[in-house]
Coordinates of C-alpha atoms in Angstrom, one line a residue:
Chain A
X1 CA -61.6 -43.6 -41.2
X2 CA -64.8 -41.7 -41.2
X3 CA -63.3 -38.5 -40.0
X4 CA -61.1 -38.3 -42.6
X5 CA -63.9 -38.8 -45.4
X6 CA -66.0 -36.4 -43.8
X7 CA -62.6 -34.1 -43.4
X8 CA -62.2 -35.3 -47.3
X9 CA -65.9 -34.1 -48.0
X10 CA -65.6 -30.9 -46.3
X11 CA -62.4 -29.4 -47.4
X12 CA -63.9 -30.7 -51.0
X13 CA -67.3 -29.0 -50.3
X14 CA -64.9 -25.4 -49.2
X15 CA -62.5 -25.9 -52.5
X16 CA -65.7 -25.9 -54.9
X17 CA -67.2 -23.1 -53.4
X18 CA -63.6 -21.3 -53.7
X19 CA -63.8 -20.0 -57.1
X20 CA -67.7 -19.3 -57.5
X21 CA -67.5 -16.8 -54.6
X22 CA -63.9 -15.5 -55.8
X23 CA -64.7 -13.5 -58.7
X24 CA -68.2 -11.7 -60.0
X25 CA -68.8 -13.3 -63.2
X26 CA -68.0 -10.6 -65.5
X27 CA -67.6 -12.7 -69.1
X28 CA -66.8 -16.0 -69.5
X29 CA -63.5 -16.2 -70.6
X30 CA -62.4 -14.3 -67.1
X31 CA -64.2 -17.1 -65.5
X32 CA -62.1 -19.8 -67.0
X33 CA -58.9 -18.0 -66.5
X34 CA -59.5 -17.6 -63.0
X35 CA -61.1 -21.2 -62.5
X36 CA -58.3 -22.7 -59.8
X37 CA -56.4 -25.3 -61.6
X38 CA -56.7 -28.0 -58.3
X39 CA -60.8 -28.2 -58.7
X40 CA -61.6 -31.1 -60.1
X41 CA -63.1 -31.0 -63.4
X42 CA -65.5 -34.0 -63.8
X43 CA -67.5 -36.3 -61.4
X44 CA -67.3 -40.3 -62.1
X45 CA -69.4 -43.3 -61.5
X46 CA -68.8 -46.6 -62.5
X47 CA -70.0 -50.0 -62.3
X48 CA -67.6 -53.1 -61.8
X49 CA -64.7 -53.3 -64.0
X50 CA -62.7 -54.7 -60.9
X51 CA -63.2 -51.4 -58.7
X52 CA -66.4 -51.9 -57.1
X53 CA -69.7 -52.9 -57.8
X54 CA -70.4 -48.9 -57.4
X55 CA -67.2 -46.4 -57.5
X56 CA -67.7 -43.0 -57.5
X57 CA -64.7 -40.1 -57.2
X58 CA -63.4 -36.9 -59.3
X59 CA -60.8 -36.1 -61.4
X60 CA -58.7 -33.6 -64.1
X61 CA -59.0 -33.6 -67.8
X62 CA -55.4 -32.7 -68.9
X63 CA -53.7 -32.3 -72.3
X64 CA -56.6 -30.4 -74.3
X65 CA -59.3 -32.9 -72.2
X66 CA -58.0 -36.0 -73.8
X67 CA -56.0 -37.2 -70.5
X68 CA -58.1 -37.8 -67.8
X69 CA -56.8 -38.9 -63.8
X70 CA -59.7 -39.7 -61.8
X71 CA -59.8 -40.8 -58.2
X72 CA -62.5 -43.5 -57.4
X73 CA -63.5 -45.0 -53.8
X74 CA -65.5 -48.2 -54.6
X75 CA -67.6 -50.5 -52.8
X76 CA -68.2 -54.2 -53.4
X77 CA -71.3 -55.3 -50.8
X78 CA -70.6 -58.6 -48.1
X79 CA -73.3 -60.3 -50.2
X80 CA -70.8 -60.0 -53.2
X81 CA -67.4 -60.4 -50.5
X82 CA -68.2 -63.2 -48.4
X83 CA -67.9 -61.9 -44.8
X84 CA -67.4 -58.2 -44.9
X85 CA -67.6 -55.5 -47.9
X86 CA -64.6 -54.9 -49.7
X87 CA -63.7 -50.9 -49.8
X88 CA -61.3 -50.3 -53.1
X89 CA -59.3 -47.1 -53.7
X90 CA -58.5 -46.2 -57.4
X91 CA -56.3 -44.3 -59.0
X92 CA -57.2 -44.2 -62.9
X93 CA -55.6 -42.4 -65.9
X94 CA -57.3 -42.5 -69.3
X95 CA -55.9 -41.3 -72.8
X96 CA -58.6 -40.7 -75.3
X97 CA -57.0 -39.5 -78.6
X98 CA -59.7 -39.3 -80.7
X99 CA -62.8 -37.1 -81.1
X100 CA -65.5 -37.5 -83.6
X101 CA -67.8 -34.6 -83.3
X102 CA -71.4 -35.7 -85.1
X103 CA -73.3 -33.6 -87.1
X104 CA -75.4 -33.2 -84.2
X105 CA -72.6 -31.1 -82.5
X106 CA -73.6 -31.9 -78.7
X107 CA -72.7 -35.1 -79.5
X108 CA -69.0 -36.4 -79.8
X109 CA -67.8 -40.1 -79.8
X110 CA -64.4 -41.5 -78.3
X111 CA -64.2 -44.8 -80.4
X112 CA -60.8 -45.8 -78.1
X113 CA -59.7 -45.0 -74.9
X114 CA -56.6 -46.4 -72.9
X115 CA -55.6 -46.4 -69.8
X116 CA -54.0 -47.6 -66.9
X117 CA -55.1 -48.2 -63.0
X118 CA -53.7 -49.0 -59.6
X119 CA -56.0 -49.4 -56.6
X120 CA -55.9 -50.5 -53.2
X121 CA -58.2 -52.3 -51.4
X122 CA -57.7 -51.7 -47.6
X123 CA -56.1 -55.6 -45.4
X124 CA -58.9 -55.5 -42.6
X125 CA -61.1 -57.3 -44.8
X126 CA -58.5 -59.1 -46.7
X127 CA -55.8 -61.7 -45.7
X128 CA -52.4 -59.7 -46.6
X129 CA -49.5 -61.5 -48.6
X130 CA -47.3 -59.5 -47.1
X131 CA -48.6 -60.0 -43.1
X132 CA -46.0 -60.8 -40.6
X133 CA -47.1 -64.1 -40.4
X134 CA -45.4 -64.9 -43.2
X135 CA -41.7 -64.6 -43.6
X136 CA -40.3 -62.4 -46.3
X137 CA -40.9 -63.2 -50.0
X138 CA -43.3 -66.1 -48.9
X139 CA -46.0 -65.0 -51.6
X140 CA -44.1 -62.5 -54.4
X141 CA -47.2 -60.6 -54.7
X142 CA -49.2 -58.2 -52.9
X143 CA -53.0 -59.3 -52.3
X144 CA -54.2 -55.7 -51.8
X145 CA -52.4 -53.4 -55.0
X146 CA -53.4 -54.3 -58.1
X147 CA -52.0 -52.6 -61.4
X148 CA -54.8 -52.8 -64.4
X149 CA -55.0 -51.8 -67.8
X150 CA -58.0 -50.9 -70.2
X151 CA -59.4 -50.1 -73.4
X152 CA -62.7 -48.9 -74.2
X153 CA -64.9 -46.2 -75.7
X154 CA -67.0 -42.8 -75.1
X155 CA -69.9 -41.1 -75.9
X156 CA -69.9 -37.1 -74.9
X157 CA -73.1 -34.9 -74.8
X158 CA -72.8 -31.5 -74.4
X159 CA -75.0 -29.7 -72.1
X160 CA -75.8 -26.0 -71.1
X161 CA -73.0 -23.9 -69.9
X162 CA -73.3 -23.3 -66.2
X163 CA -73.6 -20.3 -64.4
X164 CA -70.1 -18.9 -64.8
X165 CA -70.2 -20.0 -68.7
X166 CA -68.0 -23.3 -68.0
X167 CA -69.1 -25.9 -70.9
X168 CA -70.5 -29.1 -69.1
X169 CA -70.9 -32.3 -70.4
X170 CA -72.0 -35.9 -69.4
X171 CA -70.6 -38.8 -71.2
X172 CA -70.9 -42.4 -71.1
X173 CA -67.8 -45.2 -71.2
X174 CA -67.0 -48.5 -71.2
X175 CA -63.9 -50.3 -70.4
X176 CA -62.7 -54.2 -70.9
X177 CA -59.4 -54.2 -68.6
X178 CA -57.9 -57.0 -66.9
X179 CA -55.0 -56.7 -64.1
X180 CA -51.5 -57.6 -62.7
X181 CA -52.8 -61.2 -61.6
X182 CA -54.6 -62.4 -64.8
X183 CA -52.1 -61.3 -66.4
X184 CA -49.0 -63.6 -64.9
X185 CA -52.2 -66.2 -65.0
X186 CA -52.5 -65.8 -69.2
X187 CA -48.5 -65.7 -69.6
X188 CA -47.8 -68.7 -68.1
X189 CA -50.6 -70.9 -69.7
X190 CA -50.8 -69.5 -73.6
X191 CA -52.6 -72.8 -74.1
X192 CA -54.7 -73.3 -70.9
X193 CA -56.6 -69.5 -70.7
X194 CA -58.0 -67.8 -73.4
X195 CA -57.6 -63.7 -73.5
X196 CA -61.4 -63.6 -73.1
X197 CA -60.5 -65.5 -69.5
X198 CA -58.8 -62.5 -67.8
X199 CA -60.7 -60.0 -69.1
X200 CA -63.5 -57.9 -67.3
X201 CA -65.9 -55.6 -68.0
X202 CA -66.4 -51.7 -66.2
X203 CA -69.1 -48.8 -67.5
X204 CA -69.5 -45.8 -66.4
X205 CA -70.4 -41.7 -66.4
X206 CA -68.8 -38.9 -66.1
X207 CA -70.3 -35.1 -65.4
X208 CA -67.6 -32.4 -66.4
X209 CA -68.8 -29.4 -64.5
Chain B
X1 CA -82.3 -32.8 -87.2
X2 CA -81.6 -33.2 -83.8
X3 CA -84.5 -34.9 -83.9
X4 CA -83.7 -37.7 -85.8
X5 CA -80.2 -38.5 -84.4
X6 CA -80.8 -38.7 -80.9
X7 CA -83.3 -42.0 -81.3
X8 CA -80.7 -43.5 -83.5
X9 CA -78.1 -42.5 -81.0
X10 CA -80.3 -43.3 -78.3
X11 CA -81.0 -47.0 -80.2
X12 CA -77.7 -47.4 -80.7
X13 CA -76.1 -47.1 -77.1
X14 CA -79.1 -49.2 -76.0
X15 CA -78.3 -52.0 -78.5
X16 CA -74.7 -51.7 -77.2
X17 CA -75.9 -51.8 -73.6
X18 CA -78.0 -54.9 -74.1
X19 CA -75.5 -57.1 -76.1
X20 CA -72.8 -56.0 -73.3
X21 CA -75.6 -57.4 -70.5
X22 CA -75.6 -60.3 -72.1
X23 CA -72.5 -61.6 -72.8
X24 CA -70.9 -59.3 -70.5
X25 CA -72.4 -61.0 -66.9
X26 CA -69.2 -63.0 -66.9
X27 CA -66.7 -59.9 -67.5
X28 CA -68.3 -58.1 -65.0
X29 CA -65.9 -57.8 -62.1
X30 CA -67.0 -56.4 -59.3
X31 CA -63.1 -57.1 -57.8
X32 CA -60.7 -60.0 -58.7
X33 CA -61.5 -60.8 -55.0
X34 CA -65.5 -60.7 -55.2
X35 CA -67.2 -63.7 -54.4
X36 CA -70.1 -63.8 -57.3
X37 CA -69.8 -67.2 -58.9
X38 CA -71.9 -69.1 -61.2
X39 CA -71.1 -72.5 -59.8
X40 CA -71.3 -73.0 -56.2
X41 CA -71.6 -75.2 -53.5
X42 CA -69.0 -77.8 -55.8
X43 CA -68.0 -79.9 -52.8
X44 CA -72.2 -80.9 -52.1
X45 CA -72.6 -81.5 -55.8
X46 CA -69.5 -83.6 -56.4
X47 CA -70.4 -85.6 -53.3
X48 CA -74.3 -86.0 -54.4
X49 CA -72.6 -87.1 -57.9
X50 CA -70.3 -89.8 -56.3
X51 CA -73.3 -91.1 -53.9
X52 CA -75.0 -91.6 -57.0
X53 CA -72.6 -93.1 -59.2
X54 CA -72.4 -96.6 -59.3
X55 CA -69.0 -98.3 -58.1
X56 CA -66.9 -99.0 -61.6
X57 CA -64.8 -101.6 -59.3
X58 CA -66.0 -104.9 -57.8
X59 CA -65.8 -106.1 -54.2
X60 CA -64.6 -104.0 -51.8
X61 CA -61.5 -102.7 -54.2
X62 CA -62.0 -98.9 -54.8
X63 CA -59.8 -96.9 -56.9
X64 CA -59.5 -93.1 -57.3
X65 CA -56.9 -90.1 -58.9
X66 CA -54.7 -88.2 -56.1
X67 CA -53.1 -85.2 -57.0
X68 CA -52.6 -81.8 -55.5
X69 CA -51.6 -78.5 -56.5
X70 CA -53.4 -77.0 -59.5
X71 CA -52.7 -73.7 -59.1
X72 CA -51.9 -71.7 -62.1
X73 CA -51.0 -75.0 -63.9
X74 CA -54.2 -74.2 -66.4
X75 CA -51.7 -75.9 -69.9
X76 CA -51.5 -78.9 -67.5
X77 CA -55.3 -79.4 -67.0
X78 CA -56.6 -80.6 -69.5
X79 CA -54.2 -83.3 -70.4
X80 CA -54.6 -84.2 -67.3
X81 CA -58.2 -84.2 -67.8
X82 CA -58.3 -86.3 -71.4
X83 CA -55.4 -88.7 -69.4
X84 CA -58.3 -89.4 -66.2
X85 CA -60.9 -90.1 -68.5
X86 CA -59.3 -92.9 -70.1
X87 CA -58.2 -95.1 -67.2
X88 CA -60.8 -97.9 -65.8
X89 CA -62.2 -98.4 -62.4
X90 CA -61.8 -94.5 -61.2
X91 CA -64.4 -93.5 -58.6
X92 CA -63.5 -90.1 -57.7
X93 CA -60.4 -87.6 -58.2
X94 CA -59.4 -85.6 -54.8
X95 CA -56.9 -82.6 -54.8
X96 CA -54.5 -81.9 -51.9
X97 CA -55.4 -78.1 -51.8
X98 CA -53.9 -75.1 -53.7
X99 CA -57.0 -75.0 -56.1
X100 CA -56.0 -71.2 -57.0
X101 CA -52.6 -69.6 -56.6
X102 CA -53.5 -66.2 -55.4
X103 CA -56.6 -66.9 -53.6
X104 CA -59.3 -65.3 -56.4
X105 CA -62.3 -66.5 -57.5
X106 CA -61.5 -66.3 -61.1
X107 CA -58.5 -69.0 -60.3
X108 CA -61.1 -71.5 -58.5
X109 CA -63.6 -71.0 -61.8
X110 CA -60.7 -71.7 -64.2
X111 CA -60.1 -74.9 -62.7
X112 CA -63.4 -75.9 -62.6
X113 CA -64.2 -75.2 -66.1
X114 CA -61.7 -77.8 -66.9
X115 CA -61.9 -80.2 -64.1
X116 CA -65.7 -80.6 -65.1
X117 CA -65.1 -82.3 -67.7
X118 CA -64.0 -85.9 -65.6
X119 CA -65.8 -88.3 -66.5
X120 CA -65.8 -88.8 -62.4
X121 CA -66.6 -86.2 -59.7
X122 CA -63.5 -84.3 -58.2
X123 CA -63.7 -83.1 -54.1
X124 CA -61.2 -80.7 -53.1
X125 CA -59.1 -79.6 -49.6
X126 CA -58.5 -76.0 -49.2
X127 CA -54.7 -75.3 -49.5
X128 CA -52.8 -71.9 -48.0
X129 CA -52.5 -70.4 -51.2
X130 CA -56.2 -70.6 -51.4
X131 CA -56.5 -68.5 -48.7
X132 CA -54.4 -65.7 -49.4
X133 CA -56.6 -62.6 -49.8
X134 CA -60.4 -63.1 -50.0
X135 CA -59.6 -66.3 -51.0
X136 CA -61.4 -68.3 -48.0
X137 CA -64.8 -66.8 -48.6
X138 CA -64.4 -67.8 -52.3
X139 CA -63.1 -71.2 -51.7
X140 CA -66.3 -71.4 -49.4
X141 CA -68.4 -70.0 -51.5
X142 CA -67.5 -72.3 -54.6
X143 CA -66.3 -75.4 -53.4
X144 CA -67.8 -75.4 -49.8
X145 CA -66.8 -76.3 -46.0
X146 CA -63.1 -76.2 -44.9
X147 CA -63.6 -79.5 -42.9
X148 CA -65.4 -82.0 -44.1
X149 CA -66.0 -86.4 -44.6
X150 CA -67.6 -88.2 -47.0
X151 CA -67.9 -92.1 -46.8
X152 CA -67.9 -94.0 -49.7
X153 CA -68.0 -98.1 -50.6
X154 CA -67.4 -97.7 -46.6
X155 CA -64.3 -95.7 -47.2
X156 CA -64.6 -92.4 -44.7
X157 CA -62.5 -89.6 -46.1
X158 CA -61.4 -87.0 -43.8
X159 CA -60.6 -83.3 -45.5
X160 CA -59.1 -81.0 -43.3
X161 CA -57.4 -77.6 -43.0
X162 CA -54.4 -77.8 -42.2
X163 CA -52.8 -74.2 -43.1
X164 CA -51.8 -73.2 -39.5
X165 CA -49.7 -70.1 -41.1
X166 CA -52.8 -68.5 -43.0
X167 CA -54.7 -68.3 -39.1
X168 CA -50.7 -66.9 -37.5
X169 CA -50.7 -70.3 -35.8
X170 CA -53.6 -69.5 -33.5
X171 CA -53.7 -73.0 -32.0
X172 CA -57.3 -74.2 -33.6
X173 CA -56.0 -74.9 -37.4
X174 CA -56.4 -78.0 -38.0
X175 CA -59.2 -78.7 -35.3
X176 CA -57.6 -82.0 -33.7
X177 CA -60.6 -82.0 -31.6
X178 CA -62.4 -81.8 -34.4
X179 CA -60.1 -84.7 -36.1
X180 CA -60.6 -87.0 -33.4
X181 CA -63.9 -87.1 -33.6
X182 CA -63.9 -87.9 -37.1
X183 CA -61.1 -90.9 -36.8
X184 CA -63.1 -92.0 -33.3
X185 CA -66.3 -92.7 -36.1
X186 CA -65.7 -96.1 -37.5
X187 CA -69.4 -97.6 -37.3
X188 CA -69.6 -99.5 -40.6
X189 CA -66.6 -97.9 -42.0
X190 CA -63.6 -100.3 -43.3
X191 CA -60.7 -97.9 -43.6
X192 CA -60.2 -93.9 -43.2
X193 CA -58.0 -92.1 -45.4
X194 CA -56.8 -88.6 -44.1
X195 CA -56.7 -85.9 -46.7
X196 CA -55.1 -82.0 -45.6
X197 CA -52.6 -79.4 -48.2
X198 CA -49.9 -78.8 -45.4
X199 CA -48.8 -82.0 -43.6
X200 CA -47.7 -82.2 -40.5
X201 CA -43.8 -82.5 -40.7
X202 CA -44.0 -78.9 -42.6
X203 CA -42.9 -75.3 -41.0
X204 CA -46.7 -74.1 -42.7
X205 CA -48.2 -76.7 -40.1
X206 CA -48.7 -75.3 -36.4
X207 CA -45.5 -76.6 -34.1
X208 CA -47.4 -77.0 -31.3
X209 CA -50.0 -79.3 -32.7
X210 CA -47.7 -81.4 -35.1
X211 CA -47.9 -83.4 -31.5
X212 CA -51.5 -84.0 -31.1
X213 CA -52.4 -84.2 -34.7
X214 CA -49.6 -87.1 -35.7
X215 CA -50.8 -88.8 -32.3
X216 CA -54.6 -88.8 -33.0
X217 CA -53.5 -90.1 -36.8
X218 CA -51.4 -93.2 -35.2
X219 CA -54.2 -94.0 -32.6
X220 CA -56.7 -94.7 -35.3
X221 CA -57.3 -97.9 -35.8
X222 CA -58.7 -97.9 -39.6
X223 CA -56.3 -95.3 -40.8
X224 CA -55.1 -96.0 -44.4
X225 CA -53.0 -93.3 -44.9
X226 CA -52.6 -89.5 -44.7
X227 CA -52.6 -87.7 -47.8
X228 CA -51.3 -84.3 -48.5
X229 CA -50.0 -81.4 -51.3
X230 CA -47.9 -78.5 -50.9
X231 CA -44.4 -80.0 -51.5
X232 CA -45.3 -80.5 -55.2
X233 CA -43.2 -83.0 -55.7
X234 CA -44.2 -87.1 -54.9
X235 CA -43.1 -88.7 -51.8
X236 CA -43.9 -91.7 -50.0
X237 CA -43.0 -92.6 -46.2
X238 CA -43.4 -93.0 -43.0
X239 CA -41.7 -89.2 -41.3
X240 CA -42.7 -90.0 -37.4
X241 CA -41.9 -93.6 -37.6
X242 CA -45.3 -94.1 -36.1
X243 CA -46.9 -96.6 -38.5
X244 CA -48.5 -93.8 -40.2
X245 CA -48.2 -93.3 -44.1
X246 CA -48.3 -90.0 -45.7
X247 CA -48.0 -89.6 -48.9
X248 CA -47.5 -86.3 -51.0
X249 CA -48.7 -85.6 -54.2
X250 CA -47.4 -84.6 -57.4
X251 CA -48.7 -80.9 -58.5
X252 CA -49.8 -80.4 -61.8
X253 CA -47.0 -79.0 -63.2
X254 CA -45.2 -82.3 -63.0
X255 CA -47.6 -83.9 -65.6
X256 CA -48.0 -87.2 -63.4
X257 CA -50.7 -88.1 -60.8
X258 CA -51.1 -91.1 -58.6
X259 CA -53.8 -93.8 -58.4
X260 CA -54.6 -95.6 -55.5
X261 CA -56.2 -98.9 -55.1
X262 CA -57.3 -99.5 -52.0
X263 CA -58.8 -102.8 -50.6
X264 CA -59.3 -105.2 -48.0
X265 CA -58.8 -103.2 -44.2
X266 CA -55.5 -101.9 -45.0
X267 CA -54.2 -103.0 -48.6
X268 CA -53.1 -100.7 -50.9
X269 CA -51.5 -100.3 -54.6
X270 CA -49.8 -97.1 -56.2
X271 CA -49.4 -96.2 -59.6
X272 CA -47.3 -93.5 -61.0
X273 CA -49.4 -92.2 -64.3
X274 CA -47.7 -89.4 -66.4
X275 CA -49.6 -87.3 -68.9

């Protein structure tokens, strides 16, 4: 398990260095031509939001930056897991259609976001529906994948080009989602659970570098 | 220019920030299976209540709610709920395990937000559904031990685990040892009452110690009867032809519940209550 995130972290470390030593920067519109399309574009953190009390990973901004698919590895500490910390792998995709640009024109604001997120949150510190100790179909779902949905906001501030005259930015988000489970949990009972039950809460920051 | 935005700006995400603290503590997940609950330790405070409450019943007659099975019944609650509250004599309400149906914290909190609201304190047995996931660690965490007794009005209640599957049938779920010792304590105690999720005549319910567990049950002298959930249907007999009573309860989703009056060293009535 470690090898492969230090593997992960190295290979990442070699692909980012990749395109800065490629090319001398000549202007900037070279630069971004010749920017490889599988480097990420954006560092993420987030707090909670059912993927960790701390998730951090990268992703792509696709479809003129208003689709983004981000990759998060979270953590959720034993005091907040019982007996041992919960690891949770996410994969997140988030349409933002909207763009206000202030008069201020660093800043923009995202007043809605969607999206949608699986993650996977590894069975040695987890007792799997789907172990062989139980016989087929004995519980219908799976106790490690959840499928969530979200809709939130964001605030952008533009920041100096870098070196090679990319744009960077750092915004801020937020995110009330709720997943697979809650939601079979709200269906069944329209008069038992209110909406505001099965909801939870996520913020977070991204860097696009 | 600039200048003037970026406090307002600035003010304005921090306002955000601050009314999102504040009502937000609840909606912030770290995972459906995270452990952070406001109320914990349920099992100790529900027992402190009952220790404290004087007995609504005179004599040596106690009367309390059986049922079993919540999970993911949240409509069926709170009728059940407003229905408790108006009978007479109740001491206690117990629950034959399944609290949560897919083991989260979330589930176990729903069900105590209603269940609060008895009139009498409510103790719980950990079901197998209440261990799927991280489920143990939050049934622990919010309600409290997987074995357990209580005596009241000199009344011992054994709660067990019985949820052999959930351990692959290891051998030590439910701890007969464990069980014996409990049955084996009868100093100033009038009648025992056996309370577990999985009894023993189910295929969730370790084969190979259905034999020492139904043997220990019909050796004890002030047994009343065993109580269990899991079938979620009522039934009422006698399966090892052993003397020993068990008696399943109805899940929530069947709108009824039972109460039993018990009295005397082995008397006991039923009732059938719907809701």
């Amino acid at each position: 398990m470690r090898i492969f995130l230090l593997l992960g972290g190295f290979f990442g470390l070699i692909l980012s260095a990749l395109p800065a030593a490629a090319q001398a920067p000549t202007d900037s519109a070279a630069t971004l031509s010749v920017q490889r399309w599988y480097v990420p574009k954006h560092a993420v953190l987030q707090t909670a939001g059912g993927i960790g009390m701390v998730s951090g990973g990268m992703g792509y901004s696709l479809l003129r930056q208003r689709l983004d698919v981000d990759v998060l590895a979270g953590y959720v500490p034993r005091h907040y897991a019982g007996n041992k910390a919960l690891g949770i792998f996410t994969l997140k995709t988030t349409y933002t259609p909207y763009t206000i640009t202030l008069r201020d024109a660093a800043w923009r604001m995202h007043p809605l976001s969607f999206g949608g997120l699986v993650n996977y949150t590894p069975s040695r510190t987890l007792n799997r529906s789907r172990d062989s100790k139980y016989y087929k179909g004995y519980y219908w779902w799976s106790s490690t994948v959840r499928f969530g949905a979200f809709l939130g906001g964001r605030v952008t501030r533009e920041l100096k080009p870098n070196a090679t005259g990319r744009q960077r930015a750092v915004s801020l988000y937020y995110e009330l989602g709720t997943n697979d489970l809650y939601v079979v949990s709200l269906a069944t009972n329209l008069s038992g659970l209110k909406i505001t039950d099965v909801l939870t809460l996520g913020v977070g920051g991204k860097f696009t570098f | 220019m600039f200048f003037t935005l970026i406090p307002r700006i600035r003010q304005a995400i921090l306002l955000t920030a601050a009314t999102l603290l504040l009502t937000g503590c609840e909606l912030f997940e770290f995972s459906p299976n995270d452990v952070r609950a406001a109320d914990r330790d349920l099992t100790a405070k529900n027992l402190a209540r009952l220790q404290a409450q004087p007995k609504p019943t005179g004599g040596d007659t106690l009367r309390f709610v059986f049922t079993g099975d919540s999970q993911r019944f949240y409509d069926e609650v709170g009728p059940l709920v407003e229905s408790v509250n108006r009978q007479r004599g109740i001491s206690a309400l117990v629950i034959a395990g399944d609290i949560s149906d897919f083991g989260l914290r979330r589930e176990m909190q729903w069900v105590n937000d209603r269940l609060r609201h008895l009139k009498v304190p409510y103790l719980t047995v950990i079901g197998n559904h209440d261990q799927v996931a991280n489920g143990r660690q939050a049934y622990q965490e919010i309600f409290g031990p997987l074995n357990y007794t209580f005596t009241y009005d000199r009344t011992r209640f054994i709660l067990i685990d019985t949820n052999s599957r959930e351990y692959g049938f290891n051998g030590k779920v439910p701890d007969v040892g464990w069980l014996q010792q409990q049955l084996a304590d009868t100093v100033g105690i009038r009648r025992q009452i056996v309370l577990c999720h999985v009894p023993p005549s189910n295929e969730d319910f370790d084969p190979t110690l259905v034999k020492p567990f139904t043997e220990a049950l019909a050796k004890a002298p002030r047994l009343l009867f065993h109580l269990n959930g899991h079938a979620h249907s009522f039934s009422i007999g006698e399966p090892f032809a052993d003397g020993v009573t068990y008696i399943n309860s109805f899940a929530f989703e069947k709108r009824q519940y039972v109460i039993l009056t018990v009295w005397g060293a082995d008397q006991f009535k039923l009732e059938k209550v719907a809701f």
